[in-house]
Structure formats: C-alpha cells, structure tokens
Coordinates of C-alpha atoms in Angstrom, one line a residue:
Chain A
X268 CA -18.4 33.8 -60.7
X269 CA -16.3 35.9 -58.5
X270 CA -12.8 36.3 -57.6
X271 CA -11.4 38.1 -54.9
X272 CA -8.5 40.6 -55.7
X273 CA -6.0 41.5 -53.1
X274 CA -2.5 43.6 -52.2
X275 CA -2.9 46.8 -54.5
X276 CA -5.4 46.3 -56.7
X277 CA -8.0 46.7 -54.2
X278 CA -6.4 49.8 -53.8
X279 CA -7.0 51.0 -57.5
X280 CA -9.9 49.2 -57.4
X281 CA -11.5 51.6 -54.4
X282 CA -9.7 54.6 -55.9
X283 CA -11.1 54.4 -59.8
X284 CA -14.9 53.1 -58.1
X285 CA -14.5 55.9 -56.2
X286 CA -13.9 58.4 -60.0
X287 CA -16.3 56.6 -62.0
X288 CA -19.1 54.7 -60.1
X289 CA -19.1 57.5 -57.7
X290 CA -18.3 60.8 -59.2
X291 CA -19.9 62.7 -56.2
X292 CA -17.4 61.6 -53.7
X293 CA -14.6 62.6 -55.6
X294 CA -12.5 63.3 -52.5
X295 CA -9.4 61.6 -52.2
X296 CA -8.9 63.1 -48.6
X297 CA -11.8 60.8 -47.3
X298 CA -11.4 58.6 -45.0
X299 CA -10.9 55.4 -46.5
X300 CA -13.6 52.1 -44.3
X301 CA -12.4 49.2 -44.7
X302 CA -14.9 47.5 -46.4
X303 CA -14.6 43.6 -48.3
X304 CA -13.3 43.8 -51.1
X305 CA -16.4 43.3 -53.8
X306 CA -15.6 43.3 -57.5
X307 CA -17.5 46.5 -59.1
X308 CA -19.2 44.6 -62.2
X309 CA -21.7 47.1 -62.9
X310 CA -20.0 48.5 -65.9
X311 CA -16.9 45.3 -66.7
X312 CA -14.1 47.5 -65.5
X313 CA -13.6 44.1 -63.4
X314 CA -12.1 42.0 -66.0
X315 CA -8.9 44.2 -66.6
X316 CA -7.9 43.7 -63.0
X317 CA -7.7 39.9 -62.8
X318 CA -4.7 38.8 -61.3
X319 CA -2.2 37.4 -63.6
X320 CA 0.0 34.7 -61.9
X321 CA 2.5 37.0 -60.5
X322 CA 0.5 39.0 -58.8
X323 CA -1.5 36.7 -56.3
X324 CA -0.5 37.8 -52.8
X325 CA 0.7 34.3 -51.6
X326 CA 3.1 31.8 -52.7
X327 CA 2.7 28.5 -50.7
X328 CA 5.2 26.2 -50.4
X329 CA 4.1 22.7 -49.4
X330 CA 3.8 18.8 -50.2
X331 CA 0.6 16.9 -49.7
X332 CA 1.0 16.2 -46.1
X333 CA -1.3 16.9 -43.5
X334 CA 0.7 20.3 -42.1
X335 CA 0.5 20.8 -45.8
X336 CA -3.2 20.9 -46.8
X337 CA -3.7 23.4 -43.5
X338 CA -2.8 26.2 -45.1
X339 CA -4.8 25.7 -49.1
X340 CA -7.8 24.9 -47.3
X341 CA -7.7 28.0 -45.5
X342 CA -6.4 30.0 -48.5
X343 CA -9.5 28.8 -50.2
X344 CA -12.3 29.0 -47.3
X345 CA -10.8 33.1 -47.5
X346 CA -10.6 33.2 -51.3
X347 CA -7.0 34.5 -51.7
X348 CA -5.5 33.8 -54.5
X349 CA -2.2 31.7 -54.6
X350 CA 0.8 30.3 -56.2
X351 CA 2.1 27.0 -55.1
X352 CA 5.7 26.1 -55.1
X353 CA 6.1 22.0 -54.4
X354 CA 8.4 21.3 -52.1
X355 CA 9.5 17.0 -52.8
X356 CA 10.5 15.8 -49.5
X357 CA 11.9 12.5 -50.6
X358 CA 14.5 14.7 -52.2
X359 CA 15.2 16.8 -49.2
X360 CA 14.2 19.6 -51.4
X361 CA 13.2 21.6 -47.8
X362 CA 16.7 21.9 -46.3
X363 CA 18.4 23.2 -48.9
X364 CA 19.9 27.3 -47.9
X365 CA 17.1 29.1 -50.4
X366 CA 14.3 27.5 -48.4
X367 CA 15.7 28.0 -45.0
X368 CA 15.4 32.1 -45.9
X369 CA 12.5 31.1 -45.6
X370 CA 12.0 28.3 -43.0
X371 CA 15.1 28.0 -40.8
X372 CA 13.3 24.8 -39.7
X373 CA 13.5 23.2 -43.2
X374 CA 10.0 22.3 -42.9
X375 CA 6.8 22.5 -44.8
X376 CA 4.2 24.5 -45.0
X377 CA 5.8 28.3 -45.6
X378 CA 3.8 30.8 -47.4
X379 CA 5.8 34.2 -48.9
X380 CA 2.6 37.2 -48.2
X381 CA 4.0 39.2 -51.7
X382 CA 0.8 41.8 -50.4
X383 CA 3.5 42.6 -47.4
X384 CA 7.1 43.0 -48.3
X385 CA 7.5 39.3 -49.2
X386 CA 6.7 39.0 -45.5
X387 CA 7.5 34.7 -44.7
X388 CA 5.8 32.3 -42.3
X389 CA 7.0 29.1 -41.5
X390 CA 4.8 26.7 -38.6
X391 CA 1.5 25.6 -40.1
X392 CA -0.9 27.2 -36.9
X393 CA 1.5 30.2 -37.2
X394 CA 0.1 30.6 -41.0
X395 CA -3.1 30.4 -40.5
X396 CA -3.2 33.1 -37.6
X397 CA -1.7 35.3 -39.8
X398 CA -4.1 34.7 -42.9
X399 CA -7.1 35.1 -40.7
X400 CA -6.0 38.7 -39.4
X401 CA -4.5 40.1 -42.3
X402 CA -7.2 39.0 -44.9
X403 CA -10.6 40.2 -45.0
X404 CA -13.4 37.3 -43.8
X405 CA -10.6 36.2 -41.6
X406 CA -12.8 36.6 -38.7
X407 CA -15.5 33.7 -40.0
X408 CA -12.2 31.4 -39.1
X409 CA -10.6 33.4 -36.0
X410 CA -13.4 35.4 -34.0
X411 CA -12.2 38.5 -32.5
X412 CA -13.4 38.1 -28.9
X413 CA -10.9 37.1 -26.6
X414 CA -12.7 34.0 -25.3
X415 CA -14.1 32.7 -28.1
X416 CA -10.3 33.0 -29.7
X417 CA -8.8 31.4 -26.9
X418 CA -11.0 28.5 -27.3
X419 CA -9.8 28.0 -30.7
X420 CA -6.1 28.5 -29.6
X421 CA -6.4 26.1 -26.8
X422 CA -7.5 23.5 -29.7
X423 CA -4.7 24.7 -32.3
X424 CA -2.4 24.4 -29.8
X425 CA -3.6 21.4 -28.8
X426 CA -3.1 19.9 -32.2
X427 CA 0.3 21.2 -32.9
X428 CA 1.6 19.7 -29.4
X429 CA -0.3 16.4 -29.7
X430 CA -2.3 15.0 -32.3
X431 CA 0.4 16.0 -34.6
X432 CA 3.4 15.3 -33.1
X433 CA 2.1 11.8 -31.6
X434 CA 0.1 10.5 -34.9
X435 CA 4.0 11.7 -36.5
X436 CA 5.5 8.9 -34.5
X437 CA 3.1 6.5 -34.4
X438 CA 3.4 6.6 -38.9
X439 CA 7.0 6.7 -38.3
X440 CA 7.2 3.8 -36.5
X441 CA 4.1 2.3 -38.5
X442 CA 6.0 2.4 -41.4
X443 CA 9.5 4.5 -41.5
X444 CA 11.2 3.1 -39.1
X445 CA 14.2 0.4 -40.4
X446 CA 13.3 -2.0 -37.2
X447 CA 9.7 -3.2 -36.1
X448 CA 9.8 -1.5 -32.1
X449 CA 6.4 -2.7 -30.6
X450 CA 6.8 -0.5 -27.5
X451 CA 7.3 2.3 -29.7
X452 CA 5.0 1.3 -32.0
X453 CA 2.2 0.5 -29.2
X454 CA 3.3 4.1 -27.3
X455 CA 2.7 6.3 -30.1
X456 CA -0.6 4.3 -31.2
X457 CA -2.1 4.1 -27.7
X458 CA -1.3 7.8 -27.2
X459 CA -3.1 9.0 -30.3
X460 CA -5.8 7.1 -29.3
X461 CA -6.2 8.9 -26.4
X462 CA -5.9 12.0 -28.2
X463 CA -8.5 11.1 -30.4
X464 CA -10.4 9.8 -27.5
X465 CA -10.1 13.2 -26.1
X466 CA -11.5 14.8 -29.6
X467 CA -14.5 12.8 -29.9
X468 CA -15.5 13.7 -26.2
X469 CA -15.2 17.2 -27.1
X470 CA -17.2 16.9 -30.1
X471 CA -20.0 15.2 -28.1
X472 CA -23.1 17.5 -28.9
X473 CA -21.1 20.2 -31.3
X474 CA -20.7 20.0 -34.9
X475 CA -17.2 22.1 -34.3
X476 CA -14.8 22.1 -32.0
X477 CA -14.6 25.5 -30.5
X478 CA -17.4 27.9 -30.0
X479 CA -19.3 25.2 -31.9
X480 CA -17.9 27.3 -34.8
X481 CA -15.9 26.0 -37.5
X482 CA -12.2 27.7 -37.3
X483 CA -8.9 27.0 -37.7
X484 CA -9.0 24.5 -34.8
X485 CA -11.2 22.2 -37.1
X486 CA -8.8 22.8 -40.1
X487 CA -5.7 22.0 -38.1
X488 CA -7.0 19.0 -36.4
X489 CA -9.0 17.3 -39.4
X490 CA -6.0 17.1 -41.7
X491 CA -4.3 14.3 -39.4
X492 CA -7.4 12.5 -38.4
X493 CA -8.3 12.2 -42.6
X494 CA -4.9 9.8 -42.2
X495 CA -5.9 8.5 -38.8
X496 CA -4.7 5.0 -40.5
X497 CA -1.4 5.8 -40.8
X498 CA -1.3 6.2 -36.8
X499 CA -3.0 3.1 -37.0
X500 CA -6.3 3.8 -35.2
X501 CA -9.7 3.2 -36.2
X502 CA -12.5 5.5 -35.9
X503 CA -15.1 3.1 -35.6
X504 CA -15.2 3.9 -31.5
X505 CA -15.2 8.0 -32.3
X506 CA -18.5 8.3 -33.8
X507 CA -18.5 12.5 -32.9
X508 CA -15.1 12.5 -34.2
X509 CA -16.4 10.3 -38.0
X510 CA -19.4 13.0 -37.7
X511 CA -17.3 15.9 -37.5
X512 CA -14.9 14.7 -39.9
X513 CA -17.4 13.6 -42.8
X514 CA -19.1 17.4 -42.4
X515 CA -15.8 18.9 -43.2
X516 CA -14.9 16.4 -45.9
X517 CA -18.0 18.2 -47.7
X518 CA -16.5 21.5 -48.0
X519 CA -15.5 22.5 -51.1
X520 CA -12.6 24.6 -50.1
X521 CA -11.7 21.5 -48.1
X522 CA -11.6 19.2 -51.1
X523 CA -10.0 21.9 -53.2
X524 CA -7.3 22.1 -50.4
X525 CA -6.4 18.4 -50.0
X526 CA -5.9 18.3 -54.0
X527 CA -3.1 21.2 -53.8
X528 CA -0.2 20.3 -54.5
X529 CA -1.0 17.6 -56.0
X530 CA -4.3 14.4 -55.5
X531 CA -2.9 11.4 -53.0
X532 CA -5.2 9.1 -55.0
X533 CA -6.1 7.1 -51.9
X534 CA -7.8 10.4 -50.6
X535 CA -10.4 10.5 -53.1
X536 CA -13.4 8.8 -54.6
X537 CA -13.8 8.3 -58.5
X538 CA -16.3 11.3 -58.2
X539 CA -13.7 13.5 -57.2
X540 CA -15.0 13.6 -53.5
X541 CA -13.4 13.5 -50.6
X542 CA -13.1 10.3 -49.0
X543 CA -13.6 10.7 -45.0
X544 CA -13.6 7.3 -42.8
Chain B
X145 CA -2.4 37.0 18.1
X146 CA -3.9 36.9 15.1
X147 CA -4.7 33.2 13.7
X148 CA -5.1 32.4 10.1
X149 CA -8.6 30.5 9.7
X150 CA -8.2 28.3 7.0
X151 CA -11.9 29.2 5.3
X152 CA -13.4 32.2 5.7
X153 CA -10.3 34.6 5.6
X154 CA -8.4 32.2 2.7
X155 CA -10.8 32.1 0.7
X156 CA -11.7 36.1 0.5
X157 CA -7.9 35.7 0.1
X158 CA -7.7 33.4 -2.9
X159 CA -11.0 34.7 -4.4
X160 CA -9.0 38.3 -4.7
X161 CA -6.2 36.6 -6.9
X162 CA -7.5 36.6 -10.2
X163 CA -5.7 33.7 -11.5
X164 CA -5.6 29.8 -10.4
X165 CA -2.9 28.0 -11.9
X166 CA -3.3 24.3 -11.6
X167 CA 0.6 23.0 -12.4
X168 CA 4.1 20.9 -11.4
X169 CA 7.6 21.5 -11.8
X170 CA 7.9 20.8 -14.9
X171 CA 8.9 22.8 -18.1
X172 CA 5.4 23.5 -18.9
X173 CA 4.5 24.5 -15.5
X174 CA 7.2 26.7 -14.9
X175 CA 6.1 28.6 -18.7
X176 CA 2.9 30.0 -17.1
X177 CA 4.3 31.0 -13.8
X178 CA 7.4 32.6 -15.2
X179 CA 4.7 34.3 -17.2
X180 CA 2.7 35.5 -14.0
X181 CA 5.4 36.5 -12.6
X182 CA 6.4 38.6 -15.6
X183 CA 3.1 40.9 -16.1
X184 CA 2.8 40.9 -12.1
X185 CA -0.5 38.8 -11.9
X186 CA -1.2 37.9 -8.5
X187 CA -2.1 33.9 -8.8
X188 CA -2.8 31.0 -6.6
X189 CA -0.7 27.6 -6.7
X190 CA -2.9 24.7 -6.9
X191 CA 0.2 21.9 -7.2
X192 CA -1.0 18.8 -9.5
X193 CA 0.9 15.7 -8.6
X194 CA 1.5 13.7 -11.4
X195 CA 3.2 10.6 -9.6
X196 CA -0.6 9.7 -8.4
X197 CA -2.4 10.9 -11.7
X198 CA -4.2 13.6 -10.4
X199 CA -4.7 15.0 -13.8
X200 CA -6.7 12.9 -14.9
X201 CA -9.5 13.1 -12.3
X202 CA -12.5 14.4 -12.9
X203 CA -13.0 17.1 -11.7
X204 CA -9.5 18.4 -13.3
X205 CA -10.7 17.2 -16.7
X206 CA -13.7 19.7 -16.6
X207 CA -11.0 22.5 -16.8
X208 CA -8.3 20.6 -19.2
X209 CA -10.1 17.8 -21.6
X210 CA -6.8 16.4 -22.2
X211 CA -5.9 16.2 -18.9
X212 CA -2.4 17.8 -18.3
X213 CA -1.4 21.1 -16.9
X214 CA -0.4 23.7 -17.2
X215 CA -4.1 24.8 -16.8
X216 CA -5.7 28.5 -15.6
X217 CA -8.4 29.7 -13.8
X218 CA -9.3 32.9 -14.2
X219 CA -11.6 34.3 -11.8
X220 CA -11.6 37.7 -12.9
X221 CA -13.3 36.6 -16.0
X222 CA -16.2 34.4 -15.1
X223 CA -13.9 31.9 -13.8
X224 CA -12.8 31.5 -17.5
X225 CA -10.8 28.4 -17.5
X226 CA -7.6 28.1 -20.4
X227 CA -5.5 25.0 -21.2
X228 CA -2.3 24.4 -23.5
X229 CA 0.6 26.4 -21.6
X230 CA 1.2 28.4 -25.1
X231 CA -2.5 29.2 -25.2
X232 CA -2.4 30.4 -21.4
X233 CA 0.7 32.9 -22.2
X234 CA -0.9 34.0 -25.2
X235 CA -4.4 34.5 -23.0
X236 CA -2.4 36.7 -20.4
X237 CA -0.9 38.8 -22.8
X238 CA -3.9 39.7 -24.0
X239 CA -6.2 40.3 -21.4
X240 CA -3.8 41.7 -18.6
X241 CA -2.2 45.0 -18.6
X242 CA 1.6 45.2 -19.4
X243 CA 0.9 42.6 -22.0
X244 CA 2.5 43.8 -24.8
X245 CA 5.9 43.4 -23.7
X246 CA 5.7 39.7 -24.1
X247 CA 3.2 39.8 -27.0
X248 CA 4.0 42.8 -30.0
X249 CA 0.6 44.1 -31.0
X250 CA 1.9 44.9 -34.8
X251 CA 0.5 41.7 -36.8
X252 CA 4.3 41.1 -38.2
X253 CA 6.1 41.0 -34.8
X254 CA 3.1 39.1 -33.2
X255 CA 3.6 36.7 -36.0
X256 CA 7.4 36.2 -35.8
X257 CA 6.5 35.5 -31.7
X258 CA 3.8 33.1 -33.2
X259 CA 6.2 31.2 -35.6
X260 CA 8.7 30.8 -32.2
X261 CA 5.9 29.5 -30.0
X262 CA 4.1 26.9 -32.3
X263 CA 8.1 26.1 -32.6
X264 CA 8.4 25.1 -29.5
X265 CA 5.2 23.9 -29.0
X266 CA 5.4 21.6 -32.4
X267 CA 8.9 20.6 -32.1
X268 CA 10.9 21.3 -28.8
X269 CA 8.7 20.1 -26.0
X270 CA 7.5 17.0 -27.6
X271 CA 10.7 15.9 -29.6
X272 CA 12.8 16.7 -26.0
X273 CA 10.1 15.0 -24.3
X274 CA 10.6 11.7 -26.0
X275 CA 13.6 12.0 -25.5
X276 CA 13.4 12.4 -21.6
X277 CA 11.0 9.4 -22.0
X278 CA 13.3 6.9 -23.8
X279 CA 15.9 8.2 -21.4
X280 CA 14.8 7.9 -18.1
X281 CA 11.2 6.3 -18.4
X282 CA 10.8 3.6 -20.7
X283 CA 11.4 0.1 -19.1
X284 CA 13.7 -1.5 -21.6
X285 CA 16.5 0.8 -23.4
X286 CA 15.5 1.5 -26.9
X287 CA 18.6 2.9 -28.6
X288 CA 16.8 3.7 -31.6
X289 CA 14.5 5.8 -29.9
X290 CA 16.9 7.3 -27.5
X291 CA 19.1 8.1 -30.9
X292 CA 16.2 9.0 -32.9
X293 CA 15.1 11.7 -30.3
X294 CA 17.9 13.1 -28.9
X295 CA 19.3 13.9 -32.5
X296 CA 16.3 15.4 -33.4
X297 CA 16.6 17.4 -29.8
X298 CA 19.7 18.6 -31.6
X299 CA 18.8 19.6 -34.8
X300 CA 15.8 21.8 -33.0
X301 CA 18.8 23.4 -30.8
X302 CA 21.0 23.8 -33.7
X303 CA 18.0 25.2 -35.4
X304 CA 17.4 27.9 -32.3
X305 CA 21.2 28.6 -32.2
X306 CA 21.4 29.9 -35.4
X307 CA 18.2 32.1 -35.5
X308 CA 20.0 34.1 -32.2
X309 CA 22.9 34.6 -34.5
X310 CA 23.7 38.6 -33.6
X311 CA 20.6 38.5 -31.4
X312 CA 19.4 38.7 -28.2
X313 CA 16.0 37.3 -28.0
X314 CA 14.0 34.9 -30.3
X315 CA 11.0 37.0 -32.3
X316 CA 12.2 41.0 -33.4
X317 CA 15.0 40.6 -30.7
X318 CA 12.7 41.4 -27.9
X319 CA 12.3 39.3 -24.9
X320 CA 8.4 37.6 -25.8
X321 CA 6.7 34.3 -24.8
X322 CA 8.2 32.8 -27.4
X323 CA 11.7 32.9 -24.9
X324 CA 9.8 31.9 -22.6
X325 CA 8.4 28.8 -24.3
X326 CA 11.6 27.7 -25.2
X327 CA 13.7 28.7 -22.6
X328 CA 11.9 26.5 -19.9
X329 CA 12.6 23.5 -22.1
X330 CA 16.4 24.2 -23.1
X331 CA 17.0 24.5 -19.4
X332 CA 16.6 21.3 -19.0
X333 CA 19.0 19.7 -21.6
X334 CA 20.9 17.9 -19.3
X335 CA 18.3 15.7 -18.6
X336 CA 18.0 14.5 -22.5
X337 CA 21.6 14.7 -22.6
X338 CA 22.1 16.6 -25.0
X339 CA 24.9 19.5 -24.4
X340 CA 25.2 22.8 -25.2
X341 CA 28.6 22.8 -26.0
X342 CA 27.8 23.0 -29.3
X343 CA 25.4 26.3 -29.3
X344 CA 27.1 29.3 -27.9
X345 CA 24.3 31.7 -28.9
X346 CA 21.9 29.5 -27.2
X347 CA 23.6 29.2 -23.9
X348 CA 24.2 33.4 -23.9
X349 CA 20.9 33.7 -24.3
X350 CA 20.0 30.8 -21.4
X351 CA 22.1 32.5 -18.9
X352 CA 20.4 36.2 -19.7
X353 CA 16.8 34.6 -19.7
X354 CA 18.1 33.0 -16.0
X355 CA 19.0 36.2 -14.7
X356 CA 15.3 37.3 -14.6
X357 CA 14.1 37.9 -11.0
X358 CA 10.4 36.5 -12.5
X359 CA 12.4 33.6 -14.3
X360 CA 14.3 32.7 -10.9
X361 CA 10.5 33.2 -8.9
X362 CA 8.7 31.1 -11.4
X363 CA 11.2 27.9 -11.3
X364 CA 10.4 27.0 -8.2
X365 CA 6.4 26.9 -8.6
X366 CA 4.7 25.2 -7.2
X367 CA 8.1 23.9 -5.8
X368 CA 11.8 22.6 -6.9
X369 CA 11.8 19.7 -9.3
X370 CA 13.0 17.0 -7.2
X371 CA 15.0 15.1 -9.5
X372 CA 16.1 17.6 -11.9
X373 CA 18.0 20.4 -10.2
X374 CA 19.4 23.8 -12.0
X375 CA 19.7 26.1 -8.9
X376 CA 22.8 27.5 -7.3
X377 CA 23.8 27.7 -3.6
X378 CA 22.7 30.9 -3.6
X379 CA 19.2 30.4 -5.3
X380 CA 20.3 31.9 -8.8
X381 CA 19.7 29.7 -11.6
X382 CA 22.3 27.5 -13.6
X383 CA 21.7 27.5 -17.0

C-alpha cells in the first residue's frame, strides 16, 4: 500500500532521503530533477510523514452531480490526496458570499490547491487542466504534445459546450421544470441525441476518445452519459458509446470518484460496482 | 495586364496561408478570426452557409464531427485540422508566435484565462443561445423559455460585471482569449434582449475590446451579419 504525499513534504521528503539514504550526495546545492514522488520505505521513515487531514493539498467542493464527480475521479486516477467540503444545492448552499471567494459563478465543482497559496478553481474542465499540469502523472491524462492535447481539448470543449449544457436542459425540462413544454422537452432531447450520436461515431474503432488514450476528455464526457436517462435517451442505438462507457465504469478511481461526496444509490449495484447502461 | 487565373496562381496563393478557417458571422466565427487577426496569422475564408446546412455535409464533417464551425485548417502542420472555437484559440496560442499575449504561459494566469473561457464556453454562449433561439427561432412563443434563458443570460452578465470590478480585462487583467470568448457573445445582447444598462463595468470593457483594429477586422469575416448589425457609419464598432 502506497500513498502519495504532496505540497512540502515531498520537499523534506527529498531533502532527509537525500541525508540518510544517500549520505554521499550530501549537497544541498544540487540541482534538484524532478522526479515522482516515491515513498522511501526502505528503512519506515515513511510512516511519520502521512498526511494528517489538514494537510492534503486539495479541498474539493462539490455535490454528486455529474460536473461534480469530474474532478474526484481525476483526484484519484493522480493519487492526490483530498478533503471534500459538500456543497447541498437544494439549500442554495453555492451562492452564498464565502463560496463566491471562491466561485463568483456560485457553482459546483471548486477545488482550493492549499500546495499553491490556497490558489481556487472554479469550471469543472478548468480543474482538471490545472491538476493534470501541476501534479506529477498529470501527463497519463493531458499528453504534452500539442496535437495530441488539442485532441483532447477539442473533446473537453466539446463537452462543456454541448453534452453538458444540452443533457442540463433536456433534465430540466424532463423533470424541473413547473409546466410540461414538449417543444422544449423534444429540443433538448433530440439535441442530446445528436450529441450522443456524434460520440458513438467517434468511438467507432477506439476504446477512448482522443488519441485513443483515456484523458480528461473521457472523464468529462462519461459523467453525463452515466445519467444519459435523465436527458431521456437510450443507449441501446450507441453501442461504441455503452462500450466505452462500461470500460470506464471499471475503473477503480472511477468508482471511488462517483461515491465522493456521497453514493446516489441508483448508481450502484449491491456489490458496490458501478452500474453503467 | 496581368489576369488572376483562378487555379494555378490561387492556389500557390492559399496553400502559402497557413490557416483555413471554415466559419459565418456569427459569434463563434467572429472568436477565431478576431484571434487571427490578433497574432497576425495570414488565413483563408472559407464562408459556411448555415441557411442551407452546409455544415453538416460530408465532407465538412471529416474536419468537425459535430458539424458546426468555427473549424481550422492548418496547413502548416500537416493540414492539422481543430474544432470547438475555444479549442482553436487555445491551438493558436500555442503554436504561433506572439502567442503568449492572449495565453499567459505561468500555470496560475493560464488557469485564471482557463476558468474565463470554459465560462463562456459552459455558460455564455449556450445559455445566450437559447435565448436567441426562443426569441427569434422557435415557431410558437414559449415564455417560459424565453424567461428562463434570458434571466439566466443575466445572471452570467451580472456575474461578468462584477469580476471587472476595478479591472480592465477578464483573467490577471490582461487582454487574453478569454475577452475574446466572451466579448463576441456580449456584443450581441441586443439580440437576446437583454440590456446592459445594468452592467457598467461590462459595457467599459465592450467599448475598449471594440476599439481593437483586429476586433473591428475580424467582425466582418467572412462578411457582416445580415440581420444583426453593430457597426457605425464609419465602420467602427457599436458596442
């Protein structure tokens, strides 16, 4: 079992592995690589430097929504350690003046980086651009290249513009709204359809959706199409889009990350397993 | 007399450009040649009508799966081809020189212009959109929808308003795509009726952004908005 440690303690981490483990390179004028972090268990010094609650480098705060679950699921595919503040939306808890420090939007997800002068972010793609570049391993979900990244920004972007926004209206009207509007209620559905539609095309022969890689672009987009039913489509049409969806349902970090902040019950099976269809 | 050969000679001509931009007059149009226009990249207009769904044809769809433009070609990079306008600004910063005026290289600035784009991108465009749709496109007159979209258009503004409190500029008060973004959207609030009465920060910063020779230049690619007009007599525009 290990955890990851980050913010300064990787920094007295490298310094005292640098005195005791290594008493040969007792330079503290060398340059420093920037290496992963690894715990040094060879002699147990490890277990002093746990992180106690206050000192994890995030604090998330979030509801169990799809914009929500983006950002645990990527906390936990990069192993950083976090604190999660719930945010209840029925009680409007998000516009209230503390949280618009934080957000001026009054929206979830936010994350506080404590590693970086308290440094906030508020837009859920915005988040996890920022997590993949300043954490270590971030590359496994943003590749550096410039094509490659684009790819995956063309489909982040993609999904903040409209798979969320469209599925949004399509459960607001579903199921929010006072009055029963069919043309709104066939707009929004027809639309995310076609997104979907557009989704399943792209999937045809790839297990990811850009580079073939999985990245940010398949955390942002599978989080909404988990709750396709509350847009009220089926995905009996978009077999590449079930495919994708059921592989990334698998993923630990994925299941840990649609548990936080709390288990929708409807989301899982009795074995604790994610339940994708 | 020299004659221009359509052909040979255009196509030396266009194949020099580095960029194709595939777009309309619309606000997500006008972000990427604004943009151009900005870092100085020498670009052909390839105009998309949209009345006759010319989107959504094939051979369009091969560069944008999702069938909408803004969309980029760019030739000097293995005829790379980019979709989502936000993606495409982002895509030029990056790759073209003079970049880093619209896009901070420091991970806490570039974020902050991150936060402002997926903004707009999340929130702005489609929220004003519906709004335009209920508006001016839908065949019956919703008022719900027309209420519930032009408040939210609002809220967004009121949202914008205060974040230019004291500033000048969006993201580390530096001009950045993330003006951009939102600025070819909030130029158009007329059209959702909403009124900027209300936001006096917003409208300064309007009427600096409009000032912009590569603002003024990009608004009328691939040519003025017939229905929606925001220039002056003397070609500057009205925010």
């Amino acid at each position: 079992y290990q955890r990851r440690v980050r913010g300064s303690f990787s920094k007295i981490n490298s310094m005292l592995k640098r005195i005791i483990l290594a008493p040969r390179s007792l330079s503290f004028n060398s340059p420093q690589t920037h290496k992963p972090y690894k715990p040094f268990t060879r002699n147990g010094l490890y277990k002093q430097y746990q992180t106690s609650p206050d000192k994890k480098p995030i604090t998330l705060y979030t509801a169990p929504t799809p914009n929500g679950w983006k950002v645990p699921i990527t906390l936990e595919e990069l192993e950083i350690p976090y604190n999660v503040h719930h945010i209840h939306i029925q009680k409007n808890e998000q516009k209230e003046p503390w949280f618009l420090k934080i957000n001026p939007n009054g929206k979830i997800p936010a994350i506080v980086d404590h590693s970086n002068g308290d440094f906030s972010v508020f837009e859920s793609a915005a988040i996890l651009f920022y997590l993949t570049e300043k954490f270590p391993g971030g590359e496994k979900l943003l590749p550096k290249d410039l094509k490659e990244r684009t790819r995956v920004l063309e489909w982040s972007f993609f999904q903040m513009s409209s798979l969320g926004p469209m599925q949004g209206q399509a459960g607001h009207f579903n199921r929010a709204a006072p009055e029963k509007i069919e043309y709104a209620i066939k707009r929004y559905r027809d639309e995310t359809y076609r997104v979907y539609s557009v989704l399943d095309l792209a999937l045809e022969g790839k297990e990811y959706l850009a580079n073939d890689r999985y990245s940010v672009a398949d955390i942002l987009n599978f989080t909404w199409v988990l709750v396709h039913e509350f847009g009220g489509v089926s995905l009996d049409e978009f077999k590449n889009l079930k495919r994708w969806g059921e592989r990334i349902a698998k993923r630990p970090a994925v299941v840990k990350g649609i548990g936080v902040p709390e288990k929708r019950a409807n989301l899982f099976n009795e074995d604790g397993s994610l339940k994708f269809n | 007399y020299q004659r221009r050969v359509r052909g040979s000679i255009s196509k030396t001509m266009t194949e020099k450009k580095p960029i194709t931009l595939y777009t309309s007059p619309t606000p997500n149009g006008w972000k990427v040649s604004i943009a151009l226009e900005e870092l100085g990249i020498p670009y052909n207009v390839h105009g998309i009508k949209l009345q006759t769904n010319e989107q959504k044809q094939d051979w369009f769809l091969k560069i944008n799966p999702n069938g909408r433009i803004p969309a980029i070609v760019d030739h000097s990079n293995g005829d790379f081809a980019v979709f989502e306008s936000a993606a495409i600004l982002v895509y030029l910063a990056e790759n073209f020189p003079g970049g880093e005026k619209l896009l901070p290289k420091d991970l806490k600035q570039k974020t902050q212009v991150l936060e402002w784009s997926f903004f707009q991108m999340a929130g702005v465009g489609p929220m004003q959109g519906q709004a335009n749709h209920f508006l001016h496109m839908a065949p019956e007159k919703i008022e719900y929808g027309i209420k519930r979209y032009t408040d939210e258009t609002k809220r967004l503004y009121s949202v914008l308003d205060k974040a230019l409190e004291g500033k000048e500029y969006l993201a580390n008060n530096q001009y950045s795509i993330a003006d951009i973004l939102n600025f070819s959207w909030v130029l158009i609030h007329d059209f959702a009726q909403v009124s900027l009465d209300g936001f006096p920060n917003l409208k300064k910063w309007g009427e600096r952004i409009a000032k912009r020779p590569a603002v003024v230049k990009g608004l009328v690619v691939p040519e003025k908005n017939p229905r929606i007009n925001f220039f002056n007599d003397d070609g500057s525009v009205k925010f």
